[in-house]
Coordinates of C-alpha atoms in Angstrom, one line a residue:
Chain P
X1 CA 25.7 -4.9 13.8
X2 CA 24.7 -6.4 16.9
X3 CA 21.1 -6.8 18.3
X4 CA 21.2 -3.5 20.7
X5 CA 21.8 -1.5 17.3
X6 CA 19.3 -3.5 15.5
X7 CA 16.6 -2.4 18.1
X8 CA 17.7 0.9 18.5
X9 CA 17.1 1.8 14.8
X10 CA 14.2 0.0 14.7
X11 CA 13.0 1.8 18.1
X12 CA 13.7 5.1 15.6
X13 CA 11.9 4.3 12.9
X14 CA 9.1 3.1 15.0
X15 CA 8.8 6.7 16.5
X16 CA 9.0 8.0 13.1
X17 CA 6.2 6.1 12.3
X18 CA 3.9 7.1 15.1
X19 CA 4.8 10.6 14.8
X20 CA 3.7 10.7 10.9
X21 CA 0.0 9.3 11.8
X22 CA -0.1 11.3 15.0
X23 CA 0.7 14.9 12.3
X24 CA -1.7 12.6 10.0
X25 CA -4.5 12.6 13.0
X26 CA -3.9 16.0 14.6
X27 CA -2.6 18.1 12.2
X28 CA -4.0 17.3 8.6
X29 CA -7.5 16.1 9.3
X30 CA -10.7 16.0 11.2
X31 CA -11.2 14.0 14.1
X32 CA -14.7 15.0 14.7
X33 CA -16.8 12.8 12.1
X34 CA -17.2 9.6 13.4
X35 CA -16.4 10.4 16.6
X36 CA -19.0 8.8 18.8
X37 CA -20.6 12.3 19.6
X38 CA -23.6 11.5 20.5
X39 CA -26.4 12.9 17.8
X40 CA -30.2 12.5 16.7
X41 CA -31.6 11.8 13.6
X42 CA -34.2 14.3 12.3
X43 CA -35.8 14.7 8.2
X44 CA -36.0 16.9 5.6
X45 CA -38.2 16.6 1.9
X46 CA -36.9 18.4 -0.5
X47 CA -38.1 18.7 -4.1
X48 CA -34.3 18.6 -5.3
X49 CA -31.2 17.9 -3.9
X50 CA -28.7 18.5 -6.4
X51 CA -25.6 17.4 -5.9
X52 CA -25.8 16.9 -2.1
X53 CA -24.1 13.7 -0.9
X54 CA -24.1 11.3 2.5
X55 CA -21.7 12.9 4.9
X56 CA -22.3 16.4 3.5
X57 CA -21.8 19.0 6.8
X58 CA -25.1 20.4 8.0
X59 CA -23.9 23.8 9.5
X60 CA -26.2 26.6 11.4
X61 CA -25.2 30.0 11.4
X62 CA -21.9 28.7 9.2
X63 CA -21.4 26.4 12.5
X64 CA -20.7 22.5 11.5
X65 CA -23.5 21.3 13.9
X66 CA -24.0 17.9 12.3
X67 CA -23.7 15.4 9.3
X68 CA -26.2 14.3 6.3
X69 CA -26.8 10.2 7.5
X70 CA -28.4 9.6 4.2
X71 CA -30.8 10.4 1.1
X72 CA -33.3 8.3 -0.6
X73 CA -36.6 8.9 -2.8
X74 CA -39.5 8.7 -1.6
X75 CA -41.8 6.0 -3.7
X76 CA -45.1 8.0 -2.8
X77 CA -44.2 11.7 -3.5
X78 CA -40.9 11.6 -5.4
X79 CA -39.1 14.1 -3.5
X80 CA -35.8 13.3 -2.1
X81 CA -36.1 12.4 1.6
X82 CA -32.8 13.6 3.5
X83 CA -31.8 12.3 7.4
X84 CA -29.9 14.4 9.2
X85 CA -27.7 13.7 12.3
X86 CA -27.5 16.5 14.4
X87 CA -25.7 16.9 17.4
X88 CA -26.9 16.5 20.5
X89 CA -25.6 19.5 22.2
X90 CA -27.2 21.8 19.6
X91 CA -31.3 22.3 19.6
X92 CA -33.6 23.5 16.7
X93 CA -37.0 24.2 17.3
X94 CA -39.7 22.5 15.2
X95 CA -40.5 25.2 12.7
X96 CA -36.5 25.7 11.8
X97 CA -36.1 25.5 8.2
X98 CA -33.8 23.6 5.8
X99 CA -32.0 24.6 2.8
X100 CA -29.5 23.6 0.5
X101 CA -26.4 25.6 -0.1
X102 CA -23.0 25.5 -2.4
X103 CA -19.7 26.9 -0.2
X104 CA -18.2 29.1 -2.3
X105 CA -17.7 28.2 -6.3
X106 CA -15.8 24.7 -6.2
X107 CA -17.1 24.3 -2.9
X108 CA -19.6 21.5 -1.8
X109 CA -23.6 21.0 -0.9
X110 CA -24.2 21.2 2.4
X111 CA -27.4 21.8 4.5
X112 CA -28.3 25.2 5.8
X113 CA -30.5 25.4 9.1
X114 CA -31.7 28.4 10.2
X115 CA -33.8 28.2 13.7
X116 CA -37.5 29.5 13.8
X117 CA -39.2 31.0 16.7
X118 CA -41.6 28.2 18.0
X119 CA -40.8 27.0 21.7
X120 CA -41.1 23.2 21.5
X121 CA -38.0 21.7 20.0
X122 CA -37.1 19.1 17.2
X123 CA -36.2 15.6 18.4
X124 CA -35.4 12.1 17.1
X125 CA -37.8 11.0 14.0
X126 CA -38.9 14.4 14.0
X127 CA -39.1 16.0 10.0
X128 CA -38.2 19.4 9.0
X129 CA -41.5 21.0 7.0
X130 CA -39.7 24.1 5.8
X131 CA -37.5 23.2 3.1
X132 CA -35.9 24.9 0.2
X133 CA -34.2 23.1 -2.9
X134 CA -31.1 23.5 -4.1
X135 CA -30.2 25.8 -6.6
X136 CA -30.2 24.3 -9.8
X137 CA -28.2 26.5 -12.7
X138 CA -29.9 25.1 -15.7
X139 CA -33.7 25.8 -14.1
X140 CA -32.3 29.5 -13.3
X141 CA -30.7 30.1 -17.0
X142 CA -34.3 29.2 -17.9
X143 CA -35.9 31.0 -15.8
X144 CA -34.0 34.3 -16.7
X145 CA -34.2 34.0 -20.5
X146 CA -38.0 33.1 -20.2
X147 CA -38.3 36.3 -18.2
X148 CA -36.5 38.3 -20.3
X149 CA -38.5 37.3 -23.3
X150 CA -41.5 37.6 -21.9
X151 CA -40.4 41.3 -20.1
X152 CA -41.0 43.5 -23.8
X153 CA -42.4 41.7 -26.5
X154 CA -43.6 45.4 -28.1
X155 CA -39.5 45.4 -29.0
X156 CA -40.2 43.2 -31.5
X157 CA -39.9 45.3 -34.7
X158 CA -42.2 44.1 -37.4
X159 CA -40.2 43.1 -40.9
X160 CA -39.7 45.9 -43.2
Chain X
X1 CA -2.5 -28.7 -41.0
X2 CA -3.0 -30.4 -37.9
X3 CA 0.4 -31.0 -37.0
X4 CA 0.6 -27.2 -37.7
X5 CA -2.3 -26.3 -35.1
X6 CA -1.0 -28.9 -32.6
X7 CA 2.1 -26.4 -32.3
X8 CA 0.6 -23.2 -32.3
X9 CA -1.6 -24.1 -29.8
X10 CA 1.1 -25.7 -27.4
X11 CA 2.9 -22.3 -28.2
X12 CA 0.2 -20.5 -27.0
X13 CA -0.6 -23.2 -24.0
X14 CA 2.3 -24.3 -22.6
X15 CA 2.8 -20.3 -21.1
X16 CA -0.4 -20.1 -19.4
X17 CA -0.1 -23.9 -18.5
X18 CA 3.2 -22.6 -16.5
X19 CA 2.1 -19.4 -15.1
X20 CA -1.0 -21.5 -13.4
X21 CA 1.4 -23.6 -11.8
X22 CA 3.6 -20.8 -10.6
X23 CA 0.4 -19.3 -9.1
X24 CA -0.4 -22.5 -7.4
X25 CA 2.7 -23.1 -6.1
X26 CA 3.3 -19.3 -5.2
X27 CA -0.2 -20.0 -3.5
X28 CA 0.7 -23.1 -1.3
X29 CA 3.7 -21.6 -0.2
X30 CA 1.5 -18.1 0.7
X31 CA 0.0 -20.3 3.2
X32 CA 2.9 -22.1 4.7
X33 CA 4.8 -18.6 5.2
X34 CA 1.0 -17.5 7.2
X35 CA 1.4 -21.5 9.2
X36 CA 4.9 -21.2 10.2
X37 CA 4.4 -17.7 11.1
X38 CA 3.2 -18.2 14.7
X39 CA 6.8 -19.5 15.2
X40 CA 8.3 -17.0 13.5
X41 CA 6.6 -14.1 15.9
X42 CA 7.2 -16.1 19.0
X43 CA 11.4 -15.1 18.0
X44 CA 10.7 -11.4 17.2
X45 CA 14.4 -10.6 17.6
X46 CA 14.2 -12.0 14.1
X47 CA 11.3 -9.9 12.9
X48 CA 13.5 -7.1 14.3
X49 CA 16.0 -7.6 12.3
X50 CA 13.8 -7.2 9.0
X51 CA 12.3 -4.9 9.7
X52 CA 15.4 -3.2 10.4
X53 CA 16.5 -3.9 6.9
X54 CA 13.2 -3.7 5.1
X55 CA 11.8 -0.6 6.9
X56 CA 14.7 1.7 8.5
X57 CA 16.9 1.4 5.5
X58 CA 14.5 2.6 3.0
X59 CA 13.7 5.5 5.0
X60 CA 15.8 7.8 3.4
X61 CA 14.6 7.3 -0.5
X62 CA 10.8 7.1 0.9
X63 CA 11.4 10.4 2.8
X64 CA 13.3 12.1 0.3
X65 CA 10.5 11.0 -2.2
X66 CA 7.9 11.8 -0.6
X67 CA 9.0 15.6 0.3
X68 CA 9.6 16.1 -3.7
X69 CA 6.4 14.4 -4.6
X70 CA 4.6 16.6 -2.4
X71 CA 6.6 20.0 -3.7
X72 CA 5.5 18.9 -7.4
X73 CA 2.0 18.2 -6.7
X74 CA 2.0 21.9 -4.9
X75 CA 3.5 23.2 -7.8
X76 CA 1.0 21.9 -10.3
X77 CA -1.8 21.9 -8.1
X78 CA -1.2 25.5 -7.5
X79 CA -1.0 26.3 -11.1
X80 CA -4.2 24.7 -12.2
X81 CA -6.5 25.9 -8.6
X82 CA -5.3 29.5 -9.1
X83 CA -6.9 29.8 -12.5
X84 CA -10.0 29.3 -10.7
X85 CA -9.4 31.5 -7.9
X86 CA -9.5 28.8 -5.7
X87 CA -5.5 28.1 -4.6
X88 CA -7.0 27.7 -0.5
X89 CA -7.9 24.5 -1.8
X90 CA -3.9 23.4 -2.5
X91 CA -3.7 22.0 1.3
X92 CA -7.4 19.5 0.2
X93 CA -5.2 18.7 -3.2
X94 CA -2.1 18.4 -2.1
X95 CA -3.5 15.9 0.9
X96 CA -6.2 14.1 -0.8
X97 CA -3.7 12.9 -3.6
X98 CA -1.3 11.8 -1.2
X99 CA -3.1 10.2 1.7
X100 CA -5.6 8.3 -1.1
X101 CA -3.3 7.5 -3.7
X102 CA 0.2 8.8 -3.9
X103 CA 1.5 7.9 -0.3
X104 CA 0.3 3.8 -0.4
X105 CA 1.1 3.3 -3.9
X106 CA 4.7 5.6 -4.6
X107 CA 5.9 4.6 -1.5
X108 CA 4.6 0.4 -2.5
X109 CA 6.5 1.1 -5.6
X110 CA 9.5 2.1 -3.9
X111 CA 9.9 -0.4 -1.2
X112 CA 9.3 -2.9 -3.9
X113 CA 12.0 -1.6 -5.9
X114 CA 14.3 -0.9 -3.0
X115 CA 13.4 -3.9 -0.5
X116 CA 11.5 -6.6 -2.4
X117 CA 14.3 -6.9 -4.6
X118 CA 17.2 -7.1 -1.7
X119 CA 14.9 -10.2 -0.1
X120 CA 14.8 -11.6 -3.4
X121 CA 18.2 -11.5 -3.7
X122 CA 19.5 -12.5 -0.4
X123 CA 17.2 -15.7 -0.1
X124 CA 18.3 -16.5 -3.9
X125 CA 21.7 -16.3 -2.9
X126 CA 21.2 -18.0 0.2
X127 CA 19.4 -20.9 -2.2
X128 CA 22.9 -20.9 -4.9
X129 CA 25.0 -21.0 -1.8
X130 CA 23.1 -23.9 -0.4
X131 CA 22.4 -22.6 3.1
X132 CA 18.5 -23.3 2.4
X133 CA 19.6 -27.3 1.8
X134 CA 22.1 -26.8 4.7
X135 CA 19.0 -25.5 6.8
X136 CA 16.7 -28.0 6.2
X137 CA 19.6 -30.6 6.4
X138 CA 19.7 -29.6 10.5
X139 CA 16.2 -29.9 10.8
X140 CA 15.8 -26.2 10.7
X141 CA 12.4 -24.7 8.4
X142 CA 14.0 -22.6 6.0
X143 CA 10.3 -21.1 5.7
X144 CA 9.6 -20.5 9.2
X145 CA 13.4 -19.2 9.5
X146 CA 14.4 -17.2 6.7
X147 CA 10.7 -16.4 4.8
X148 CA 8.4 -15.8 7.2
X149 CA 10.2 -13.0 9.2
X150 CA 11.1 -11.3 6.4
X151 CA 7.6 -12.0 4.7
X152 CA 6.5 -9.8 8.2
X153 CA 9.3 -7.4 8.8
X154 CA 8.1 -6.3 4.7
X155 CA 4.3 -6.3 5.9
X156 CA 5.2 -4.0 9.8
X157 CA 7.3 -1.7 7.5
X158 CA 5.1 -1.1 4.7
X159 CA 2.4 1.1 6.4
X160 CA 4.7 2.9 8.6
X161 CA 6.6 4.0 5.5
X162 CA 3.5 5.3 3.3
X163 CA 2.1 7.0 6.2
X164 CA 5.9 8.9 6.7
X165 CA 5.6 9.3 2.6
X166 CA 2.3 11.3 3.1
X167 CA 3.3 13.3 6.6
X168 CA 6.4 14.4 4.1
X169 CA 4.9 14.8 0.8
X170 CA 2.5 16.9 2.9
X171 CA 5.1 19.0 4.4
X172 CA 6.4 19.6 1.3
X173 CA 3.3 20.9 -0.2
X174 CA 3.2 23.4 2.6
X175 CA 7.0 24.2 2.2
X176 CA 5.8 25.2 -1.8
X177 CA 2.5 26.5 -1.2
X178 CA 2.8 28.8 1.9
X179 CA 6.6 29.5 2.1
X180 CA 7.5 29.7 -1.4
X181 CA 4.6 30.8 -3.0
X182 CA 2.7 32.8 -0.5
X183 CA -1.0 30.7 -0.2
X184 CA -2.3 32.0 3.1
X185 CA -1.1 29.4 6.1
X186 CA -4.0 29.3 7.9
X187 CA -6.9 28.6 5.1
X188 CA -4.3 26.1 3.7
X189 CA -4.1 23.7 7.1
X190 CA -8.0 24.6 7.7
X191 CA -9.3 23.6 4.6
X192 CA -7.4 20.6 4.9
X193 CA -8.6 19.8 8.1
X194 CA -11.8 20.6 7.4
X195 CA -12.1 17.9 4.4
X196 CA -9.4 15.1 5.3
X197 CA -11.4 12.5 6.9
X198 CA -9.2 10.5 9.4
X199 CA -11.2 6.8 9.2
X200 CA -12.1 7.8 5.7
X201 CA -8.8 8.9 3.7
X202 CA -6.3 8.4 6.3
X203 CA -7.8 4.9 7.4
X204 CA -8.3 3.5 3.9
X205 CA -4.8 4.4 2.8
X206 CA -3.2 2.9 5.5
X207 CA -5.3 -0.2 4.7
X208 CA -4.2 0.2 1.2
X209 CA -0.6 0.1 2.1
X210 CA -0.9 -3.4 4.2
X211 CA -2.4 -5.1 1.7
X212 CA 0.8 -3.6 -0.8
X213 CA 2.6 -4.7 2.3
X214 CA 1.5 -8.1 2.4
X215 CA 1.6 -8.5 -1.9
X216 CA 5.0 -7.1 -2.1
X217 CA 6.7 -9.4 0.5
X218 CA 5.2 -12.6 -0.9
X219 CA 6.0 -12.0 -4.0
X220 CA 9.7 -10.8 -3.2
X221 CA 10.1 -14.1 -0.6
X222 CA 8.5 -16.9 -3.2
X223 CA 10.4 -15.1 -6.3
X224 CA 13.4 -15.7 -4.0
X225 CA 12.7 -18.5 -2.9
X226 CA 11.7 -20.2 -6.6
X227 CA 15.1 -18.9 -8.1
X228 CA 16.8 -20.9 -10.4
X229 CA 20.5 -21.5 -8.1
X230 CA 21.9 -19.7 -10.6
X231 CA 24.0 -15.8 -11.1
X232 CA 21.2 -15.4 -13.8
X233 CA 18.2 -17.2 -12.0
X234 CA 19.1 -14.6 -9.2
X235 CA 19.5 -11.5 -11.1
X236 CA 16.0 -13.0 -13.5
X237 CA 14.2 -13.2 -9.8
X238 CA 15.1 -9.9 -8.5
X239 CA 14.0 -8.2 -12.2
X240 CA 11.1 -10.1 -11.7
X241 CA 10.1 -9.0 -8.0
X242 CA 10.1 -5.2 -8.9
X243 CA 8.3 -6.0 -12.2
X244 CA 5.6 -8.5 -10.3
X245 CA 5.0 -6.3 -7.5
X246 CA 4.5 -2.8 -9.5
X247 CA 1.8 -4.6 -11.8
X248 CA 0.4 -6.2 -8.7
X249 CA 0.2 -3.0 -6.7
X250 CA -1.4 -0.4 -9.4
X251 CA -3.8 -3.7 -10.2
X252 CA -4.8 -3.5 -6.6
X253 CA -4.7 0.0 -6.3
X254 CA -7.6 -0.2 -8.8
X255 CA -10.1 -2.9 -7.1
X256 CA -9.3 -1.3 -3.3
X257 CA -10.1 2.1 -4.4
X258 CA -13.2 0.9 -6.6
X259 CA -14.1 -0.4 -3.3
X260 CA -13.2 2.1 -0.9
X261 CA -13.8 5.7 -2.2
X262 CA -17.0 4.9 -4.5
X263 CA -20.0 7.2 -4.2
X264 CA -17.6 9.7 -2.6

């Protein structure tokens, strides 16, 4: 085979190849995270977090505005201190509230925000005061069965 | 009694005593390949050329295997997510598996079996026939003409073919889950978009399949290279490519993923 050959089918297979990562890029997966959009950090306390993770989408109105930076614990209170990085283009004001939700059954944590009514907006280094944990299976089985047996203790028929 | 330790332990020596050698030696010559390489890439007609017989003529088995792999894993995943009322998900499964794990290390497996062991073979024969000695005898590098462009026409090849590995074994999952079975099109590319992270899963795999790039060609050029000139010292080398290379790249497979995907 002589070298025009040679380069041709390597020319080929070169296509080939960009073509798969350019499906890879475009068709099969997200381009938005880690895009260099340009967002501000706020924080959230919450007394649980579950199972949320770093990266987890933070959506508004089912809307992806944003991603979870990172979660630690805070020494002082113990409750689990969440940073969020939202957007730029999207604007909360300071009494929104945060919450942590599961999408659908296998689905993921993610953070909930749902906007409140006050005039003066959130911004970088700002915290999120309104918080609600994550729903936590075990604590609700608990909760129900201590409720239930609690709810008609006259039931209880004495021994005959 | 002593006599009868000295042996056993020599027995059990003498092996490991050998293989540190061979790693030495494999070693040295890992970094003459990388030294001569600059004047290897300054002639990339003959990078080219490998790549030409590395890359473009394992397309077909890495294609075809790649399509089937992603038809099975629809198939099973489909099976197994439907139970749970969740068969959306197939598009996440079926490109998860192969981006992560499936594309880099099947299609590593593969060119290993399919080109490490034709390098291995060709620069053995080349060593039985004498054309190394005949090389070196007109002042030509044998390593900076035969071993390095091949060592680099293995490593430009590798990452092109996992990533055409997963762009098939993802349109075969699609060919299984949507046309054959009926999952609905448009929750299957969504959710896949929607979870498939491009620097994350797409990035890391391609990484993955470099560094199976890089292992499999050095291993196929030295066990080539290191052949006894022999019919069987040739045949032993090529054997021993495919074997070296698979252990190497599931061993490697581990540590990069324990690396890359941890706390995900």
């Amino acid at each position: 085979m002589n070298r025009r050959a040679y380069d041709f089918w390597v020319g080929v297979f070169v296509v080939l190849g960009l073509a798969a990562l350019a499906f890879l890029a475009l068709r099969v997966s997200n381009v938005s995270s880690g895009n260099g959009r340009a967002t501000y950090r706020v924080t959230a306390a919450f007394d649980n977090i579950g199972g949320l993770k770093a990266k987890a989408p933070i959506r508004s109105a089912g809307v992806l505005v944003g991603r979870v930076a990172g979660i630690r614990l805070d020494p002082e209170t113990y409750r689990a201190v969440v940073s969020l990085d939202i957007e730029q283009g999207y604007h909360f004001s300071r009494d929104s509230s945060a919450e942590i939700l599961t999408s659908g059954i296998l689905g993921d944590q993610y953070i909930g925000l749902t906007p409140g009514g006050e005039e003066t907006m959130l911004k970088n280094g700002d915290r999120i005061t309104l918080t609600s944990s994550a729903l936590v299976l075990e604590k609700l089985i608990s909760q129900f069965m201590f409720s239930k047996a609690s709810e008609n203790p006259t039931e209880a028929k004495p021994a005959p | 009694m002593l006599e009868w330790l000295d042996t056993r332990i020599r027995a059990f020596g003498t092996p490991v005593v050998d293989a540190l050698i061979k790693l030495g030696f494999g070693f040295r010559f890992f970094v003459s390949v990388l030294w001569h390489s600059l004047a290897t890439l300054r002639r990339p007609r003959l990078v080219v050329r490998e790549i030409y017989f590395s890359g473009v003529l394992s397309l077909i088995i890495i294609l075809v295997s790649g399509l089937f792999v992603g038809m099975v894993l629809a198939l099973q995943g489909y099976d197994t997510l439907q139970r749970f009322g969740a068969s959306e998900a197939l598009g996440v499964l079926v490109s998860l598996s192969l981006l992560r794990e499936l594309g880099p290390v099947v299609a590593g497996l593969l060119f290993a079996s399919r080109a490490g062991s034709a390098i291995t073979a060709e620069i053995g024969l080349m060593k039985a026939t004498e054309q190394l000695a005949a090389m070196e005898m007109m002042a030509v590098n044998p390593v900076a003409r035969v071993m390095a462009p091949r060592f680099w026409g293995g490593v430009i090849s590798m990452p092109v073919l996992a990533a055409l590995f997963s762009a098939m074994g993802i349109f075969g999952g699609y060919l299984v889950g949507v046309v054959l079975i009926g999952v609905d099109a448009g929750s299957f590319w969504a959710q896949m978009q929607a979870q498939v992270d491009l620097r994350y899963d797409i990035g890391n795999g391609l990484i993955k399949s470099a560094v199976f790039g890089v292992a499999v060609a050095i291993i196929a050029v030295f066990e080539g290279f290191d052949a006894p000139p022999t019919a069987e010292g040739v045949s032993g080398a090529t054997t021993r490519t495919v074997v070296t290379s698979s252990l190497v790249i599931l061993g490697l497979d581990f540590i990069l993923t324990a690396f890359m995907f941890r706390g995900i």
